[in-house]
Coordinates of C-alpha atoms and ligand atoms in Angstrom, one line a residue:
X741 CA 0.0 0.0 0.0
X742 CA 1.5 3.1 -1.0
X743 CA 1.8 5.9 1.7
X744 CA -0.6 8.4 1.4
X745 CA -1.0 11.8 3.3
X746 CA -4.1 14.3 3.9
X747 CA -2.5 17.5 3.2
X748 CA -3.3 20.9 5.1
X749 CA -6.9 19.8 6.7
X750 CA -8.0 21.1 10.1
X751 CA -7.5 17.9 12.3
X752 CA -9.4 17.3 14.8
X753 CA -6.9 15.0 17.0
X754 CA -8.9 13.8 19.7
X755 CA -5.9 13.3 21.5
X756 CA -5.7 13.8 24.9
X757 CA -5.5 17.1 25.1
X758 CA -8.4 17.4 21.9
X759 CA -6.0 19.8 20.2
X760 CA -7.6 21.0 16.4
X761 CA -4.7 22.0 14.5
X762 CA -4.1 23.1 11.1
X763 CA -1.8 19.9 9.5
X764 CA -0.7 17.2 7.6
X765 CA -1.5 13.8 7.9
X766 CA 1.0 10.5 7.0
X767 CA -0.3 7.0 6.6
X768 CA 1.2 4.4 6.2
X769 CA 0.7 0.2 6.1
X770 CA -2.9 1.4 7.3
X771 CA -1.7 3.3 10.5
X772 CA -1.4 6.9 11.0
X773 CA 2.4 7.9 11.0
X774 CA 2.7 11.2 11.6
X775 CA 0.7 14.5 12.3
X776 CA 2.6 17.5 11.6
X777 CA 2.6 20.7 9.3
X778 CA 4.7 20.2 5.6
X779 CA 5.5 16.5 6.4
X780 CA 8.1 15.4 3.8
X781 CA 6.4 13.4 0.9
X782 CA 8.8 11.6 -1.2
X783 CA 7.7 10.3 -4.8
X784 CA 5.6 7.4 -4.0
X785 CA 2.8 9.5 -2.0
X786 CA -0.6 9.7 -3.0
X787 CA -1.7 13.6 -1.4
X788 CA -5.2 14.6 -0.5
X789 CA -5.8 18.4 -0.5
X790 CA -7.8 18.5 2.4
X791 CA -7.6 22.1 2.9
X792 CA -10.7 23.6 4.1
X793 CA -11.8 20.4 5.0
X794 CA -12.4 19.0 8.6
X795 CA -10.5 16.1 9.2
X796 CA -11.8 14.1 11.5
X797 CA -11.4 10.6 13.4
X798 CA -13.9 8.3 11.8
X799 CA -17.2 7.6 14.0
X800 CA -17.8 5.0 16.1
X801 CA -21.5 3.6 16.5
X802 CA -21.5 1.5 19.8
X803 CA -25.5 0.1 18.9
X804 CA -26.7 -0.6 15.2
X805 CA -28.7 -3.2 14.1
X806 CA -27.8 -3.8 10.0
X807 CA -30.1 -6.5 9.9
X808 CA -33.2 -4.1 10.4
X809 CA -32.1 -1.5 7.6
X810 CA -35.0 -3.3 5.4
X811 CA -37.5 -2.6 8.1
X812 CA -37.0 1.4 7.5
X813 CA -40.7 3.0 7.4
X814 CA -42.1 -0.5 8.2
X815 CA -43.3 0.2 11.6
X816 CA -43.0 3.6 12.6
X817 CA -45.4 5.2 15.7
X818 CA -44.9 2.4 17.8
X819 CA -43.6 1.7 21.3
X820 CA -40.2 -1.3 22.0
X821 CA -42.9 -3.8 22.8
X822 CA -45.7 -3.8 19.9
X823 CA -42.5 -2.3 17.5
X824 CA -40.7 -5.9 18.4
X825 CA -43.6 -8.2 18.4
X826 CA -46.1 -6.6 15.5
X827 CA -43.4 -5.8 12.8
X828 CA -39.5 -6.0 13.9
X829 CA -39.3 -9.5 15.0
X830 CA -42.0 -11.0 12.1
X831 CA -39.8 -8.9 9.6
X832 CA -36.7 -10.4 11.0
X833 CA -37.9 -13.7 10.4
X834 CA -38.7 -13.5 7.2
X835 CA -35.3 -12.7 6.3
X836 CA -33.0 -14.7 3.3
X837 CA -29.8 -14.9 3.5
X838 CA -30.0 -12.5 0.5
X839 CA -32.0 -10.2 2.3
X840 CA -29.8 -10.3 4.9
X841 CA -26.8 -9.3 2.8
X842 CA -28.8 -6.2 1.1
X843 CA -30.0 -4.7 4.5
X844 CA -26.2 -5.0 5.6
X845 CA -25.2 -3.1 1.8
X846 CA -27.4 -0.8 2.3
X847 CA -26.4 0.1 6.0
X848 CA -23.1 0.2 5.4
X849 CA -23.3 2.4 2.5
X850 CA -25.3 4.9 4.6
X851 CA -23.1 4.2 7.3
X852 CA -19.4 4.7 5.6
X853 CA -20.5 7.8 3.0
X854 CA -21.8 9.8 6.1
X855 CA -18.5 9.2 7.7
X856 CA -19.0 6.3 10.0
X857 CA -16.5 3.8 10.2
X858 CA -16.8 1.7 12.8
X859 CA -20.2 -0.4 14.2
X860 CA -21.1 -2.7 17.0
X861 CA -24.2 -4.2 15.4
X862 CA -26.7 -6.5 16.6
X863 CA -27.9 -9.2 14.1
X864 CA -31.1 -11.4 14.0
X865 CA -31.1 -15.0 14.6
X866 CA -30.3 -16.2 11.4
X867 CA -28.5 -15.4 8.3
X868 CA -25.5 -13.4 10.1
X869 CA -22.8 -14.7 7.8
X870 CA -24.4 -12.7 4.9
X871 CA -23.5 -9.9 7.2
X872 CA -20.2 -10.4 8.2
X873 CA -19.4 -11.6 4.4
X874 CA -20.9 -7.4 3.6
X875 CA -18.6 -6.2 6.5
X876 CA -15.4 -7.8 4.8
X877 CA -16.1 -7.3 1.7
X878 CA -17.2 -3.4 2.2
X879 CA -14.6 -2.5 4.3
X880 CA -16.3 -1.6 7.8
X881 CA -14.6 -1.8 11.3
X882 CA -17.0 -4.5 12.1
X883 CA -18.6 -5.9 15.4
X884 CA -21.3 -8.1 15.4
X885 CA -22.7 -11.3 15.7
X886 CA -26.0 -13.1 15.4
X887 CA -28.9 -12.5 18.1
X888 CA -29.5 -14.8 20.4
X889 CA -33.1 -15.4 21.5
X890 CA -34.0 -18.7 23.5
X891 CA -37.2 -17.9 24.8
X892 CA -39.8 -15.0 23.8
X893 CA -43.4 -14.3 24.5
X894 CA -44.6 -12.9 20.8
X895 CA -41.2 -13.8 19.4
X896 CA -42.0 -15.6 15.9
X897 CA -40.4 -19.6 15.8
X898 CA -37.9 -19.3 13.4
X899 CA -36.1 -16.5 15.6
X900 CA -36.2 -18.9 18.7
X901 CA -33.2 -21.7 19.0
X902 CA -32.7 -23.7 22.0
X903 CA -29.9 -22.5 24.6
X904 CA -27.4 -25.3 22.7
X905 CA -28.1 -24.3 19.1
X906 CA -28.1 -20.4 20.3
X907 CA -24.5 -21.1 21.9
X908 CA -23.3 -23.5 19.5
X909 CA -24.0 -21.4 16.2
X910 CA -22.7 -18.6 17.8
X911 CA -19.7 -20.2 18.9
X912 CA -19.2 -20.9 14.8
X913 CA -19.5 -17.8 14.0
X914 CA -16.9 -16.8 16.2
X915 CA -14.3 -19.7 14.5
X916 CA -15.3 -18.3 11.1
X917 CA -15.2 -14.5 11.8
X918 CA -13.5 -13.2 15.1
X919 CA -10.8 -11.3 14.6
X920 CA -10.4 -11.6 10.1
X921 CA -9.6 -9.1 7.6
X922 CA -6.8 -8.1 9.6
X923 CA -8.6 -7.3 12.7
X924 CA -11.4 -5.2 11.0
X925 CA -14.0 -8.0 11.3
X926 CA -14.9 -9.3 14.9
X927 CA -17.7 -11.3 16.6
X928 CA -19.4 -10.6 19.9
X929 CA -21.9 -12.2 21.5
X930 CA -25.4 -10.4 21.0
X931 CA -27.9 -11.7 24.1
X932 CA -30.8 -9.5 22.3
X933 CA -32.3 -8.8 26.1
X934 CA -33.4 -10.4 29.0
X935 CA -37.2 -10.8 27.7
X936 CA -35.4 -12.7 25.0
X937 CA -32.9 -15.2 27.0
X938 CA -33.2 -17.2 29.3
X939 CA -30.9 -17.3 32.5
X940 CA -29.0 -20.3 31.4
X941 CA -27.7 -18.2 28.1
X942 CA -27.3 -15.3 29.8
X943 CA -25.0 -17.3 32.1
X944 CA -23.3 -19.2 29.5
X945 CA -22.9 -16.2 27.9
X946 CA -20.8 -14.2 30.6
X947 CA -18.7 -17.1 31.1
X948 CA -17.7 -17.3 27.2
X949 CA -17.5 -13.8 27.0
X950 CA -14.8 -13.4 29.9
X951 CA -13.2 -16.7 29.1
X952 CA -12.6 -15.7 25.0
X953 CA -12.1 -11.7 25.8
X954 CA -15.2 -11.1 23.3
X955 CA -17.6 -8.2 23.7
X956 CA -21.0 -8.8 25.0
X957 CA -23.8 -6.8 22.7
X958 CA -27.4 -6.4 24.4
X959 CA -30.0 -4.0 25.1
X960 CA -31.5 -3.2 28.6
X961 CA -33.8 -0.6 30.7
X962 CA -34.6 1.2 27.0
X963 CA -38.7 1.3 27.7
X964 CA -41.1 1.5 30.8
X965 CA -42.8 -1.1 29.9
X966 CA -40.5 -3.7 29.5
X967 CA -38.4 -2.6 32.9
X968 CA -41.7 -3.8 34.1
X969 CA -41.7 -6.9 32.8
X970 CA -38.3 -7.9 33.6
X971 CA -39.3 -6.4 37.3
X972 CA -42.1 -8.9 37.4
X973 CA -40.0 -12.1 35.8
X974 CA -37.0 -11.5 37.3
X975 CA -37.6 -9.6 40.7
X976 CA -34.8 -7.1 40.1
X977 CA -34.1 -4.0 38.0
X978 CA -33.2 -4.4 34.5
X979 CA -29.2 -3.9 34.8
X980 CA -29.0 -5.4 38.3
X981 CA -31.0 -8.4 36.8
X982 CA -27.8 -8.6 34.1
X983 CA -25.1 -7.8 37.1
X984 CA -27.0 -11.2 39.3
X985 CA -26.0 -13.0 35.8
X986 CA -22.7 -11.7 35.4
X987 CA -23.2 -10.0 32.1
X988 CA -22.0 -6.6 32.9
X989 CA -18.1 -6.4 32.8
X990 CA -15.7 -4.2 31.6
X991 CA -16.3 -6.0 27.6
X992 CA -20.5 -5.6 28.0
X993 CA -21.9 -2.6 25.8
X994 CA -25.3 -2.0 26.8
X995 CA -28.1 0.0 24.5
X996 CA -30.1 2.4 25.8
X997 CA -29.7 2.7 29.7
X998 CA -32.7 5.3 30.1
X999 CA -34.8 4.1 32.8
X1000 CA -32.3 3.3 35.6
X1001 CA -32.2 4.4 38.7
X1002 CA -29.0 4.7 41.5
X1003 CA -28.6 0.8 42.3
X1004 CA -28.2 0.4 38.1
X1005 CA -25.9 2.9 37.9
X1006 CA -24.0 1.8 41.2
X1007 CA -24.0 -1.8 39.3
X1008 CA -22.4 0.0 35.8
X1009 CA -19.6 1.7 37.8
X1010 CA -18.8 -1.3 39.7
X1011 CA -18.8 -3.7 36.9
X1012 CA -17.4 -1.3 34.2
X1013 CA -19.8 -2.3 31.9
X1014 CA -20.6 0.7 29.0
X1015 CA -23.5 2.4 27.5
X1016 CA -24.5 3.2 24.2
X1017 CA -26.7 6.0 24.2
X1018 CA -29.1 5.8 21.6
X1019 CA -31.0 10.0 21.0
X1020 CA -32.9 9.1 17.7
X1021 CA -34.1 5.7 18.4
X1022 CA -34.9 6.9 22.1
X1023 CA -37.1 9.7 20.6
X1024 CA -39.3 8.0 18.0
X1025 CA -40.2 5.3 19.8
X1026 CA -40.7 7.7 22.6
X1027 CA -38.6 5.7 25.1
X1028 CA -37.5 8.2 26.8
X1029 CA -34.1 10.7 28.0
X1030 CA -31.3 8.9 29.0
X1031 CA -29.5 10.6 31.4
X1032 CA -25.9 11.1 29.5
X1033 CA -24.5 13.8 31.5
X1034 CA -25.2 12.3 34.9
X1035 CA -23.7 8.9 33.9
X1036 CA -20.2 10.1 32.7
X1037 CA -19.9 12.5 35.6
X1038 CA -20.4 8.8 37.3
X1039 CA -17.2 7.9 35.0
X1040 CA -19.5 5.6 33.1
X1041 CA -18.3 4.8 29.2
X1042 CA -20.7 6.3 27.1
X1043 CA -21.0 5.4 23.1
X1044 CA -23.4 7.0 20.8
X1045 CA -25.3 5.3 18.3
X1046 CA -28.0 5.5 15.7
X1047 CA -29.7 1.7 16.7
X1048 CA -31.8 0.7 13.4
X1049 CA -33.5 2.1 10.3
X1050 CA -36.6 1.1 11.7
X1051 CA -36.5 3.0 15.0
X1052 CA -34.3 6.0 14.1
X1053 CA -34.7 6.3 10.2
X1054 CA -31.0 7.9 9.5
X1055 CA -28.0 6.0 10.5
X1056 CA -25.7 9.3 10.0
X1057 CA -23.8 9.5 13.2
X1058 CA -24.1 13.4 13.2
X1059 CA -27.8 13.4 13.4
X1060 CA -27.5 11.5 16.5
X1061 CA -24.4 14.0 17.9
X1062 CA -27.0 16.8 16.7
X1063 CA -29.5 15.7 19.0
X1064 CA -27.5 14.6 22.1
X1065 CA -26.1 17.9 21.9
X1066 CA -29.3 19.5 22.1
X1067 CA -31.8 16.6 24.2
X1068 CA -30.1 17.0 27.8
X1069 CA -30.5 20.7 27.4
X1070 CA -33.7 20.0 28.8
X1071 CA -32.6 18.8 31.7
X1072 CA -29.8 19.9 32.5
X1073 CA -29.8 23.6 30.5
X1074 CA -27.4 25.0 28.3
X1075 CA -24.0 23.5 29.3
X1076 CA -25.6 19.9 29.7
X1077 CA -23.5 18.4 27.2
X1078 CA -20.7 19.9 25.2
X1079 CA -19.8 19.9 21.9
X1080 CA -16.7 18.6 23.0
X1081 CA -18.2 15.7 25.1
X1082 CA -20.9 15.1 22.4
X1083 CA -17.8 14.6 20.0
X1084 CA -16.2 12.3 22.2
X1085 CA -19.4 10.3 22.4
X1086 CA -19.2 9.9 18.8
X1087 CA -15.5 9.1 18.5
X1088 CA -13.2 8.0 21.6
X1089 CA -16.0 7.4 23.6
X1090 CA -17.3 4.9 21.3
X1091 CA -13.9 3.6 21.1
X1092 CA -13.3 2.7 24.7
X1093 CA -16.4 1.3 25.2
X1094 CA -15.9 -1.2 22.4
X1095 CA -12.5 -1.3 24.2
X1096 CA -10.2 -0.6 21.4
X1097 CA -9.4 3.2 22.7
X1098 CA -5.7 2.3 21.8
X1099 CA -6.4 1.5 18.3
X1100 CA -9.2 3.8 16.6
X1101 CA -11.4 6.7 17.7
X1102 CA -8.5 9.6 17.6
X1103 CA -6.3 11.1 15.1
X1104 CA -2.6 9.6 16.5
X1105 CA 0.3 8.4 15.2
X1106 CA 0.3 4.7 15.9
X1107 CA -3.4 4.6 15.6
X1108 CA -5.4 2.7 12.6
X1109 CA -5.9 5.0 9.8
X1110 CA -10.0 5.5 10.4
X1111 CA -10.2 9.3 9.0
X1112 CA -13.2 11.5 7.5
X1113 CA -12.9 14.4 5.7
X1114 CA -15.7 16.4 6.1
X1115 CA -16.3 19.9 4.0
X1116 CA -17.9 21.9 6.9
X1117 CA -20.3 23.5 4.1
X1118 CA -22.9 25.9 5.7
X1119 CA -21.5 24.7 9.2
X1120 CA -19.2 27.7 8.5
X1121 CA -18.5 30.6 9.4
X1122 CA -18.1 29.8 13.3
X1123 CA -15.5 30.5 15.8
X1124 CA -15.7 27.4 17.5
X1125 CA -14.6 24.2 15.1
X1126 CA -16.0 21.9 17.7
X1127 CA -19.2 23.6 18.3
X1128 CA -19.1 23.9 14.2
X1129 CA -18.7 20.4 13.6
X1130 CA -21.6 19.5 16.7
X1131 CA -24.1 21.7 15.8
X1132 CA -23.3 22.0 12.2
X1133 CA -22.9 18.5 11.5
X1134 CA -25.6 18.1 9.1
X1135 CA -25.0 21.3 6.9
X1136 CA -21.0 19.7 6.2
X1137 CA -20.7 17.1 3.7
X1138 CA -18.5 14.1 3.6
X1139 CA -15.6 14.1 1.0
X1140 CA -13.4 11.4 2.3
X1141 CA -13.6 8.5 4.1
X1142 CA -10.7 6.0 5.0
X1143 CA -10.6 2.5 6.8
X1144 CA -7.3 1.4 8.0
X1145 CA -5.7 3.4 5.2
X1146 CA -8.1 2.2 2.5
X1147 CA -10.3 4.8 0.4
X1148 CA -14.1 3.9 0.9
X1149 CA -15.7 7.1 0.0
X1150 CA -13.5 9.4 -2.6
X1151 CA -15.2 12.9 -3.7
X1152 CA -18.2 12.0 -2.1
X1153 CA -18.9 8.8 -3.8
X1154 CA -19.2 5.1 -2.4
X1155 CA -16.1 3.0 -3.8
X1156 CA -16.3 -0.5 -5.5
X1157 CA -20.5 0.2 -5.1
X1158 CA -23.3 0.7 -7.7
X1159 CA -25.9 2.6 -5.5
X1160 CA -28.6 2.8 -7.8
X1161 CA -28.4 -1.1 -8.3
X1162 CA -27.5 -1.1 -4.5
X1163 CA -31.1 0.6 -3.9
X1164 CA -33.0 -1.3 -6.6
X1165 CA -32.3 -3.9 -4.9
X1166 CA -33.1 -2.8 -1.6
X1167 CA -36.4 -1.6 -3.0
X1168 CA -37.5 -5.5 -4.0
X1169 CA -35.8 -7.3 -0.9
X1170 CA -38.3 -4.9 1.2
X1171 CA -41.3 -5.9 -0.7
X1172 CA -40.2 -9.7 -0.4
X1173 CA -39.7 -9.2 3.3
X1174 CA -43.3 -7.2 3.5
X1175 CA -44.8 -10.4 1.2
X1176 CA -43.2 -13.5 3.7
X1177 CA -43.7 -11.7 7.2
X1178 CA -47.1 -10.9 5.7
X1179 CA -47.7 -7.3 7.6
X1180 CA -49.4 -4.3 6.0
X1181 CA -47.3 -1.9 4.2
Ligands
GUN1001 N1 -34.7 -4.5 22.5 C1 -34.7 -5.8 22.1 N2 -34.6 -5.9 20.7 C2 -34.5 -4.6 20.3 C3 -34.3 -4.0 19.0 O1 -34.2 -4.7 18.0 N3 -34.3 -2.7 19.0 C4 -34.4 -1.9 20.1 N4 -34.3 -0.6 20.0 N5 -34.5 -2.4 21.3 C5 -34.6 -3.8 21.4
FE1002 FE1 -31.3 -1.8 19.3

């Protein structure tokens, strides 16, 4: 791979200090090299002029669910419960592997040409590897594995596997896909939540997770509805009832986090288990605020992420920094949640609760070469670059987008990708997927 180097951009390092500074950056073999002004570029360089342009660490989505990309528009004005049981979980069944791979396409070409380069996604219970196979070929920082559902009131049959098959398919998946394409493509194990498992996976589960060093994926304490149903089955809280089974630990991501109360958050410091707050998907399904500012002041690791098409109808990471930067306003006024916090969410923040803070999520030599370049557009004139690039986020476009060194987006466009033909067939594996689960468009 021939060095390349982003010439003159304003780099927003998200080092330690989160110095922006007018620069040059080196890549090489995939990893940044060097970040410094008129950095000597021999012949065999390919330069980006970059100047004008933000240049910024790729995002980091700590929730998405590629499988449900398909379902966008299919089941909007609903709360978790009825959402799940009337039209997410039928529509889930009726996936193909096909489908499968076309809803993962199409996320990830939202996903990578509005500047987001790494995911922690949540599958369904079949048909992952047509995901993973999308994620290697496409060239995502991927982190996903098949959801695993053992029990389920409403849930349709062909998403419920007994606790073996659950554990023993994902244990395949983890053979085939952990840790390929160089350490871009990873499994973790996706317990979809409590009202879905049974307390002999979720057990399992923990143990496999600390024993192989994997990630644990799951959602919890999202809806008032279903906190009261895990009250009533299990007797406890939602994230004390995953704490009794051991599934919070320092490698648990946990979606949502809006209805907890002290004990919770006393179990999330303890256990060092992460959130991934979710603004859009918690607004249309009118879940409710999670309480972002008063869980980092607890020094909890907070991610940011979009969740699905179907509950948050963008995937664009800087519509969901848009609104966390303006939804705890209402609770906590003006200074809430900063830019600057808002753009950690979205960056380091997502990093370290995926726990690879040493190898993405800021712009440092040593680090993997995830970089966006972003013309800031109408986001412009402002003082502030980091309240620009917040606030502004949806008025800049993306230019550039880079994975490990490799050019995914150039000028705007998708690489290696047809979109129309990408969207045609999106268009017909949504009506197939209307046609099998049988549910009014
Ligand atoms: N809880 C269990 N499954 C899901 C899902 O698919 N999406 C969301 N938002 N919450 C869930
Ligand atoms: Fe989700």
């Amino acid at each position: 791979m021939i060095p390349l180097v982003i010439r003159g951009g304003l780099v927003f390092t998200q080092n330690a200090a989160r110095e922006v500074v007018t620069a040059d950056v080196l890549v090489k073999d995939g990893k940044i090299a060097a970040i410094g002004e008129n950095l000597p570029a021999d012949g065999a360089v390919k330069a980006i002029d970059a100047r004008g342009l933000f240049v910024v660490p790729g995002f980091v989505q700590a929730h998405i669910h590629l499988t449900q990309t398909l379902c966008r528009g299919l089941a909007d004005d609903r709360e978790l419960l009825p959402w799940l049981k009337d039209r997410i979980w039928p529509l889930e069944a009726a996936h193909s592997a096909e489908t499968s791979h076309t809803a993962a396409r199409v996320g990830i070409a939202e996903l990578l040409t509005t500047g987001t380069t790494t995911i922690l996604d949540m599958g369904t219970t079949q048909h992952h590897d047509a995901i993973f196979e999308a994620a290697r070929d496409m060239g995502l920082r991927y982190y996903g594995g098949k959801a695993l559902m053992d029990q389920g009131e409403g849930a349709p049959k062909e998403l419920l596997e007994d606790t073996d098959t659950a554990l023993r398919t994902a244990e395949a998946q983890k053979q085939r896909w952990h840790d390929t394409s160089g350490g871009r493509v990873n499994f973790v194990y996706a317990p979809r939540f409590i009202l879905s498992c049974t307390d002999a996976l979720m057990r399992k589960v923990a143990e496999r997770s600390r024993a192989d060093r994997v990630l644990i994926h799951t959602h919890a304490s999202e809806n008032k509805g279903e906190i009261e149903v895990v009250k009533q089955i299990t007797g406890h809280q939602n994230l004390r009832a995953l704490h009794e089974l051991g599934c919070l630990h320092a490698g648990t991501v946990v979606a949502h986090g809006v209805w907890i109360d002290e004990s919770e958050e006393a179990c999330l410091v303890a256990s060092g288990a992460a959130i991934c707050h979710c603004p859009g998907s918690n607004l249309k399904l009118a879940s409710g605020v999670a309480d972002v500012p008063r869980l980092l002041k607890k020094g909890v690791r907070v991610g940011l992420g979009a969740d699905g098409a179907a509950c948050d109808n963008t995937l664009d990471q800087r519509v969901e920094m848009r609104l966390a930067a303006l939804l705890h306003r209402l609770q906590h006024g003006p200074t809430g949640l900063s830019a600057q916090a808002v753009l950690d969410l979205a960056t380091i923040g997502g990093a370290a609760a995926l726990g690879i803070a040493h190898a993405i999520g800021s712009l440092e030599p040593g680090k993997r070469a995830d970089i966006v370049c972003l013309d800031p557009g109408f986001a412009l004139p402002s003082p502030d670059p980091v309240s620009a690039l917040v606030h502004g986020a949806t008025a800049a476009n993306v230019r550039h987008v880079f994975v490990d060194g490799i050019a995914r987006v150039s000028d705007g466009e998708l690489l290696d990708v047809s979109l129309p033909a990408l969207m045609a067939d999106a268009a017909r594996d949504q009506r197939r997927l209307v046609e099998r689960a049988r549910i009014a468009r």
